[in-house]
Amino acid sequence: MRRLLLFPLLLFAMLLGCGSDPGHPSGTAATDGAAIYAGQCVLCHGDDGKLGLSGAKDLTMSELSKKEMIALVTNGKGLMMPYGRVLTAEEIEAVVDHVRALGKRP
Ligand code: HEC
């Protein structure tokens, strides 16, 4: 009886072990700027940064420096909420890099 119970338990433990790979705590998806942008920013700024909902500016025309953008995204401005509460500094830098790359497209 005991052995019969042990087997599914072991299997369960192995499955759990695979799910939370301790080697990669946040994975690559969490710091993928494009993925964060798609999840958090597209709503107001659009895929290409030009949507400009709620009075947002065309991000491709932004003249802010990288440092200023990080500060704006972290602290929020106007109708844009402060992302410092929901994203880590690393994630904010990744999403700002993505925004800055949008402007370099023809
Ligand atoms: C609720 C809508 C909304 C969402 C969601 C949003 N923004 Fe904004 N964003 C705005 C508005 C409105 C402004 C203009 C703020 C102002 O100048 O008053 C703005 C301004 C900006 C600016 C400054 C542009 C400039 O040159 O002045 C950047 C950069 C920016 N957003 C990036 C982001 C990023 C990155 C995200 C996702 C993490 C994001 N925004 C999510 C509404 C939004």
Coordinates of C-alpha atoms and ligand atoms in Angstrom, one line a residue:
M1 CA 0.0 0.0 0.0
R2 CA 2.7 2.4 1.0
R3 CA 4.6 1.9 -2.3
L4 CA 1.5 2.5 -4.4
L5 CA 1.1 5.9 -2.7
L6 CA 4.8 6.8 -3.0
F7 CA 5.0 6.5 -6.8
P8 CA 2.4 9.2 -7.8
L9 CA 3.8 11.4 -5.1
L10 CA 7.3 11.2 -6.6
L11 CA 5.9 11.9 -10.0
F12 CA 4.1 14.9 -8.8
A13 CA 7.3 16.2 -7.1
M14 CA 9.2 15.8 -10.3
L15 CA 6.6 17.7 -12.3
L16 CA 6.7 20.5 -9.7
G17 CA 10.4 20.6 -9.9
C18 CA 10.4 21.1 -13.7
G19 CA 7.8 23.9 -13.5
S20 CA 9.8 26.1 -11.3
D21 CA 13.2 25.9 -12.8
P22 CA 15.4 27.4 -10.1
G23 CA 18.2 28.3 -12.5
H24 CA 16.1 30.9 -14.2
P25 CA 14.0 32.8 -11.6
S26 CA 12.4 35.3 -13.9
G27 CA 13.0 33.7 -17.3
T28 CA 13.7 35.6 -20.5
A29 CA 10.1 36.6 -21.1
A30 CA 9.9 38.9 -18.1
T31 CA 12.7 41.1 -19.4
D32 CA 11.6 40.9 -23.0
G33 CA 10.9 44.6 -23.7
A34 CA 8.7 43.8 -26.7
A35 CA 6.5 41.5 -24.6
I36 CA 6.2 44.0 -21.8
Y37 CA 5.3 46.7 -24.3
A38 CA 2.6 44.4 -25.9
G39 CA 1.2 43.7 -22.5
Q40 CA 1.3 47.1 -20.8
C41 CA 1.7 49.9 -23.3
V42 CA 0.0 48.9 -26.6
L43 CA -3.4 49.9 -25.3
C44 CA -2.5 53.6 -25.3
H45 CA 0.5 53.8 -27.5
G46 CA -0.3 51.2 -30.2
D47 CA 2.0 48.6 -31.8
D48 CA 4.2 51.2 -33.4
G49 CA 4.0 53.8 -30.6
K50 CA 1.9 56.2 -32.7
L51 CA -1.6 55.6 -31.4
G52 CA -1.6 58.4 -28.9
L53 CA -4.7 57.5 -26.9
S54 CA -5.6 59.6 -23.8
G55 CA -3.4 62.4 -25.1
A56 CA -0.2 60.3 -25.3
K57 CA 2.5 61.6 -27.7
D58 CA 3.8 59.7 -30.7
L59 CA 6.5 57.7 -29.0
T60 CA 8.6 57.5 -32.3
M61 CA 8.8 61.3 -32.2
S62 CA 9.9 61.5 -28.5
E63 CA 12.9 63.7 -27.8
L64 CA 13.4 62.3 -24.3
S65 CA 16.7 60.7 -23.4
K66 CA 16.8 57.1 -22.3
K67 CA 17.2 58.4 -18.7
E68 CA 14.2 60.7 -19.0
M69 CA 12.1 58.0 -20.5
I70 CA 12.9 55.6 -17.7
A71 CA 12.0 58.3 -15.1
L72 CA 8.7 59.0 -16.9
V73 CA 7.7 55.3 -17.2
T74 CA 8.7 54.7 -13.6
N75 CA 6.9 57.8 -12.1
G76 CA 4.1 58.2 -14.7
K77 CA 2.8 61.4 -16.2
G78 CA -0.7 62.8 -16.8
L79 CA -3.0 59.8 -17.6
M80 CA -0.1 57.4 -17.8
M81 CA 0.3 55.5 -14.5
P82 CA 3.6 55.0 -12.7
Y83 CA 5.0 51.7 -13.8
G84 CA 7.5 51.7 -11.0
R85 CA 4.8 49.9 -9.0
V86 CA 4.3 47.0 -11.5
L87 CA 7.6 46.6 -13.3
T88 CA 11.1 46.1 -12.0
A89 CA 13.8 48.5 -12.9
E90 CA 15.2 45.9 -15.3
E91 CA 11.8 45.5 -17.0
I92 CA 11.4 49.2 -17.4
E93 CA 14.8 49.5 -19.0
A94 CA 13.9 46.7 -21.4
V95 CA 10.6 48.3 -22.4
V96 CA 12.2 51.7 -22.8
D97 CA 14.8 50.1 -25.1
H98 CA 11.9 48.7 -27.1
V99 CA 10.2 52.1 -27.3
R100 CA 13.4 53.7 -28.5
A101 CA 13.9 51.1 -31.1
L102 CA 10.4 51.9 -32.5
G103 CA 11.5 55.4 -33.4
K104 CA 14.4 54.1 -35.5
R105 CA 12.2 52.3 -37.9
P106 CA 11.8 53.9 -41.3
Ligands
HEC1 C1 -3.4 54.7 -20.0 C2 -2.7 54.9 -21.2 C3 -1.2 54.7 -21.3 C4 -0.5 53.5 -21.1 C5 -1.1 52.2 -20.7 C6 0.9 53.9 -21.2 N1 1.0 55.2 -21.5 FE1 2.8 56.1 -22.0 N2 1.8 57.9 -22.1 C7 0.4 58.1 -22.0 C8 0.1 59.5 -22.0 C9 -1.3 60.1 -21.9 C10 1.3 60.2 -22.2 C11 1.5 61.7 -22.2 C12 1.8 62.2 -20.8 C13 1.9 63.7 -20.8 O1 2.8 64.2 -21.4 O2 1.1 64.3 -20.1 C14 2.4 59.1 -22.3 C15 3.7 59.4 -22.5 C16 4.7 58.4 -22.6 C17 6.1 58.7 -22.9 C18 6.7 60.1 -23.1 C19 6.7 60.5 -24.5 C20 7.2 61.9 -24.7 O3 8.1 62.1 -25.4 O4 6.7 62.8 -23.9 C21 6.7 57.5 -22.9 C22 8.2 57.2 -23.2 C23 5.7 56.5 -22.7 N3 4.5 57.1 -22.5 C24 6.0 55.1 -22.6 C25 5.1 54.2 -22.1 C26 5.5 52.8 -21.9 C27 6.8 52.2 -22.0 C28 4.3 52.2 -21.4 C29 4.2 50.8 -21.0 C30 5.0 50.4 -19.9 C31 3.3 53.2 -21.5 N4 3.8 54.4 -21.9 C32 1.9 52.9 -21.1 C33 -0.5 57.1 -21.8 C34 -0.2 55.7 -21.5

